[in-house]
Amino acid sequence: MIRKHKEVAICGGLLLIWLTLAVGCSKKQEVGGFGDAAAKVYVAPGTYDEFYAFMSGGFSGQVAVYGLPSGRLFRVIPVFSQDPEKGYGYSEETKPLLNTTHGFIPWDDAHHPQLSMTDGQTDGRWLFINGNNTPRIARLDLTTFETVETIEIPNSGGNHGSPFLTPNTEYVVASTRFSVPIPQKDVPISSYKENFKGTISYIKVDSASGRMKVAFQILVPGINYDLSRSGKGPSYGWSFFSSYNSEQANTQLEVNASQNDKDFIAAVNWKLAEDLVAQGKGQIWKSPHYHNYMDHADVGQSEVVTDVPVLVAEENPGLIYYIPTPKSPHGCDVDPSGEYIVAGGKLAALIPVHSFTKFQAAVAAKEFDGEFGGIPILKYESVVAGEVKEPGLGPLHTEFDGQGFGYTSMFLSSEIVKWKLGTWEVVDRIPTYYSIGHLMIPGGDTKQPYGKYVVALNKITKDRYLPTGPELTQSAQLIDITGDKMKLLLDFPTIGEPHYAQACPATLIKDKSLRWYPIEENKNPFAIHAEGEARVERDGKTVHVYLSTIRTHFAPDNIEGIKVGDKVYFHVTNLEQDWDVPHGFSVMGSTNSELLILPGQTRTILWEPKQPGVIPFYCTDFCSALHQEMQGWIRVSI
Ligand code: K7E
Ligand code: CUA
């Protein structure tokens, strides 16, 4: 992850250059001169955007859904963070999704949304996203735009290189950003070289249900694995992972992990790994981790899974090769044909592009240049297809337009550089405001990108928007790539830090969108299916209130017999069978959040009254002309 105002040490031989990034007024863009840009992003009232864009919420732990080209925000989907707007992570049904072996964790740092694929193309079924801090992966259902599953990644110290998919969503991958002792043990931090390891995990995705399961992990030498893409076409069956800190430094990484001229891209043969595991070559480790999912009743369940097959990389020849890559590579992207693997060396003065064909030939001819941690290192010259020369400073990520061009984000020089696959010549560049991290072309990582736009996902927005105190909004920029020259069309604000985003044509998703949950299919054990079933049941000090909502009343709306010290569970069922009619529910003095109950759904919240009296509750979502009448009282006695 690249943070604001970064100082980067570039060390080449005897030379030590400090570059301090100072962005701001000097680069302020001239106002005007945008020609027909307004018309190109204008989506007339009542008409739809052409693309859905799913942007990571970064350290907000959420995903935001935008329309392109308008840049309009449609929905924030809570994933790893509690969201009181929706009751997510507060309701009894959704709380289990946030369970981990470290306990209930209502926050994470989400970086990379990934749309599910069939045959290397976006299929519009699911969205996956990683939790970086407490290693997790979540799956969102794109018919409901809700988080339906989370899985904890065992044997991991930080889940950054994740959740990149294989072309048929066979697996989501997860690689460890931080190496740690695996399995964990109490050792001196200075024993990094001897004791620290990384893992690369393959999480199987059930093709019908989407359910995830850790299929196997590969124990790899302890360095920082950063980003990944899977091979496709000729490189199908392989995944590629960028890595840095081949120095294996354990302190002052900004200097000490920037010493080597080259780090590695790890090429992993996951088809071979599958075979080895099937042959029983994996060691079965006891690695407890949580698997949480919404069940058939739309109620969250948590289970602890223990057994994980682990392959030790150095004991399984042919499983992994290291491809030397300058210099502290960050991005690792595969072109639409599957032939080229593009690295973004944060500190490199060029963009190296590897050839899968040359890689295979080099492996066959054993063109090795030593080994690292028991893994063969290929010769750089034997694998590299070409280098994009003088692209700018700080190349990070590359996406493709399907027309034979790569687009690389340049963090330090704050620009997007367009270059030609095969000749490696730079053909265009455009400034971004400011300090671009990832960039995104709709379908830009697939076999057939949709093209049309590139979106710059920027880290800094100084002087682009009205000031809002010391912190300014995060920001994206929409750029037209239909012509020879890239054209800036629009700035729009984003939530959290939009590390990465993915987009697809709206047609893949919009007609499959669920309008309400059929009430007759509501299997929540605390659901009611008609107002006549509404009731209050006491079980010792626990009280279950089966509450119904429909425009415009609660039933029951006068609740008596509650005592101080009771645990009161409100099970609220929304009986509406109509699109876009959620009801809300909140009780005065509740130490929890509200509930937002979608049509046909049941959600439960716990309330513990502390004092006698008569307490109001009401609907929080303006649902009809008589919304203000949608209320009730609870009498609390000693
Ligand atoms: Cu911000 Cu993909 Cu976490 Cu690059 S990552 S910028
Ligand atoms: Cu129901 Cu407002």
PDB file of C-alpha atoms and ligand atoms in Angstrom, residues 1-2 111-112 160 227 330 396-397 437-438 459 497 499-500, ligand 1:
ATOM      1  CA  MET A   1       0.000   0.000   0.000  1.00  0.00           C
ATOM      2  CA  ILE A   2       1.230   3.432  -0.816  1.00  0.00           C
ATOM      3  CA  HIS A 111      -8.132  -3.403  -1.148  1.00  0.00           C
ATOM      4  CA  HIS A 112      -9.042  -5.465  -4.183  1.00  0.00           C
ATOM      5  CA  HIS A 160      -2.702  -8.194   0.527  1.00  0.00           C
ATOM      6  CA  LEU A 227      -0.153  -8.681  -5.773  1.00  0.00           C
ATOM      7  CA  HIS A 330       4.110  -3.925  -6.729  1.00  0.00           C
ATOM      8  CA  LEU A 396       2.521   0.461 -10.071  1.00  0.00           C
ATOM      9  CA  HIS A 397      -0.350  -1.210 -11.874  1.00  0.00           C
ATOM     10  CA  GLY A 437      -2.385   4.062  -7.129  1.00  0.00           C
ATOM     11  CA  HIS A 438      -4.368   1.492  -9.053  1.00  0.00           C
ATOM     12  CA  LYS A 459      -4.309   8.816  -3.219  1.00  0.00           C
ATOM     13  CA  GLU A 497      -9.278   4.679  -0.068  1.00  0.00           C
ATOM     14  CA  HIS A 499      -7.231   1.025  -3.871  1.00  0.00           C
ATOM     15  CA  TYR A 500      -8.671  -0.946  -6.719  1.00  0.00           C
TER      16      TYR A 500
HETATM   17 CU1  K7E B   1      -3.084   0.293  -2.779  1.00  0.00          CU
HETATM   18 CU2  K7E B   1      -3.362  -2.961  -4.619  1.00  0.00          CU
HETATM   19 CU3  K7E B   1      -3.194  -2.442  -1.695  1.00  0.00          CU
HETATM   20 CU4  K7E B   1      -1.442  -0.765  -5.181  1.00  0.00          CU
HETATM   21  S1  K7E B   1      -2.486  -1.580  -3.433  1.00  0.00           S
HETATM   22  S2  K7E B   1      -1.750   1.291  -4.936  1.00  0.00           S
END
